[in-house]
Short mmCIF file of C-alpha atoms in Angstrom, two decimals:
data_model
loop_
_atom_site.label_atom_id
_atom_site.label_comp_id
_atom_site.label_asym_id
_atom_site.label_seq_id
_atom_site.Cartn_x
_atom_site.Cartn_y
_atom_site.Cartn_z
CA TYR A 454 -30.87 -227.95 -17.07
CA ALA A 455 -30.27 -224.17 -16.54
CA ALA A 456 -34.04 -223.17 -16.75
CA HIS A 457 -35.66 -226.53 -15.87
CA ASN A 458 -39.26 -226.08 -14.96
CA ALA A 459 -42.64 -227.50 -15.22
CA ARG A 460 -44.32 -224.63 -17.34
CA THR A 461 -47.36 -225.16 -19.50
CA ASP A 462 -46.98 -221.80 -21.58
CA ALA A 463 -43.68 -222.74 -23.66
CA GLN A 464 -41.77 -219.69 -22.23
CA LEU A 465 -38.16 -219.71 -21.05
CA THR A 466 -37.67 -218.91 -17.42
CA TYR A 467 -35.01 -217.69 -15.34
CA PRO A 468 -32.36 -219.92 -14.44
CA GLN A 469 -31.73 -222.35 -11.70
CA PRO A 470 -28.89 -221.79 -9.30
CA GLY A 471 -25.80 -223.73 -9.71
CA THR A 472 -25.70 -224.54 -13.42
CA ALA A 473 -22.76 -222.32 -13.81
CA TYR A 474 -21.05 -223.81 -10.84
CA ILE A 475 -21.28 -227.42 -11.77
CA ALA A 476 -19.90 -226.39 -15.32
CA VAL A 477 -17.18 -224.59 -13.83
CA GLN A 478 -16.35 -227.09 -10.80
CA SER A 479 -16.31 -229.93 -13.58
CA ASN A 480 -14.23 -227.90 -16.04
CA VAL A 481 -16.18 -229.30 -19.07
CA PRO A 482 -17.61 -227.23 -22.08
CA ILE A 483 -21.10 -226.05 -21.78
CA LEU A 484 -23.82 -226.87 -24.57
CA PRO A 485 -26.79 -224.94 -24.95
CA VAL A 486 -29.78 -226.99 -25.72
CA GLY A 487 -33.40 -225.69 -26.49
CA LEU A 488 -36.59 -228.04 -25.96
CA LEU A 489 -39.67 -226.78 -27.79
CA GLY A 490 -42.84 -228.61 -27.29
CA THR A 491 -41.98 -230.33 -23.69
CA GLU A 492 -44.97 -228.12 -22.00
CA GLN A 493 -47.54 -230.28 -23.93
CA ILE A 494 -46.05 -233.78 -23.14
CA LEU A 495 -48.09 -234.30 -19.93
CA GLN A 496 -51.30 -232.83 -21.38
CA ASN A 497 -51.14 -235.04 -24.48
CA MET A 498 -49.93 -238.38 -22.65
CA MET A 499 -53.30 -237.98 -20.41
CA ARG A 500 -55.06 -238.09 -23.88
CA LEU A 501 -52.81 -240.78 -25.31
CA ARG A 502 -51.48 -238.44 -27.78
CA ARG A 503 -47.83 -238.23 -29.37
CA THR A 504 -46.08 -234.91 -28.55
CA THR A 505 -43.56 -233.56 -31.21
CA VAL A 506 -40.60 -232.16 -29.21
CA THR A 507 -37.86 -230.01 -30.79
CA VAL A 508 -34.32 -230.40 -30.17
CA ASN A 509 -32.05 -227.38 -30.96
CA ILE A 510 -28.42 -227.80 -30.07
CA GLY A 511 -26.19 -224.67 -30.03
CA LYS A 512 -22.44 -224.22 -30.07
CA ALA A 513 -20.30 -225.79 -27.12
CA PHE A 514 -18.52 -223.06 -25.22
CA GLY A 515 -15.92 -222.91 -22.48
CA PRO A 516 -14.48 -224.59 -20.24
CA ILE A 517 -14.55 -221.75 -18.02
CA ASP A 518 -11.56 -221.36 -15.49
CA ILE A 519 -12.37 -218.83 -12.93
CA GLN A 520 -10.70 -220.71 -9.89
CA SER A 521 -7.40 -218.30 -9.80
CA LEU A 522 -9.65 -215.31 -9.10
CA ASP A 523 -10.74 -214.03 -5.79
CA LYS A 524 -14.27 -215.12 -4.02
CA ILE A 525 -15.85 -211.81 -4.97
CA GLU A 526 -14.78 -211.64 -8.66
CA ARG A 527 -15.42 -215.52 -9.17
CA ARG A 528 -19.15 -214.68 -7.81
CA ARG A 529 -19.60 -212.04 -10.61
CA ARG A 530 -18.23 -214.00 -13.03
CA MET A 531 -20.36 -216.86 -12.18
CA ASP A 532 -23.32 -214.54 -12.53
CA LEU A 533 -22.34 -213.41 -15.79
CA LEU A 534 -21.89 -217.18 -16.91
CA THR A 535 -25.25 -218.20 -16.17
CA GLU A 536 -26.80 -214.95 -17.81
CA GLU A 537 -24.81 -216.16 -20.86
CA ILE A 538 -25.85 -219.73 -20.63
CA MET A 539 -29.59 -218.38 -20.66
CA VAL A 540 -28.64 -216.02 -23.66
CA ARG A 541 -27.26 -218.66 -25.89
CA ILE A 542 -30.33 -221.00 -24.79
CA ALA A 543 -32.78 -218.38 -25.80
CA GLU A 544 -31.15 -217.70 -29.22
CA LEU A 545 -32.56 -221.64 -29.54
CA PHE A 546 -36.03 -220.50 -29.18
CA PRO A 547 -38.17 -218.56 -31.48
CA PRO A 548 -38.41 -214.79 -30.07
CA GLU A 549 -42.06 -215.39 -28.80
CA ASN A 550 -40.69 -218.41 -26.41
CA ARG A 551 -37.77 -216.60 -24.92
CA GLY A 552 -39.64 -214.90 -22.21
CA PRO A 553 -37.30 -213.02 -20.06
CA TYR A 554 -34.85 -213.25 -22.62
CA ARG A 555 -36.73 -211.83 -25.56
CA ARG A 556 -33.86 -209.64 -26.81
CA ALA A 557 -31.47 -212.43 -26.64
CA GLY A 558 -28.69 -211.65 -29.22
CA ALA A 559 -26.76 -209.23 -27.52
CA ARG A 560 -24.34 -211.58 -25.78
CA SER A 561 -23.07 -210.56 -22.23
CA ALA A 562 -19.22 -211.23 -21.53
CA ALA A 563 -18.66 -214.21 -19.47
#
């Protein structure tokens, strides 16, 4: 979960640290997934209502190999990769749910 957060306003948030690190260390492709409707699960469960959750799956990318880079460049690339992950997730959301990634579409170079 790059942006796992218990929000009730259906907005994408800033990423949690470590998502890109895990992907790089594992040497696996990254699969962007956007979940819409999860902010209503708890409230609806308390009222014994069903909640519709929409799962949008993006195109996998990677794996990303940055092990050969020096420490400073590796950190910079890790930050760029984290941003790239979030942009790709944001593209799976309607613009009104993208939060700080409302302008998603202009990709960074990870």
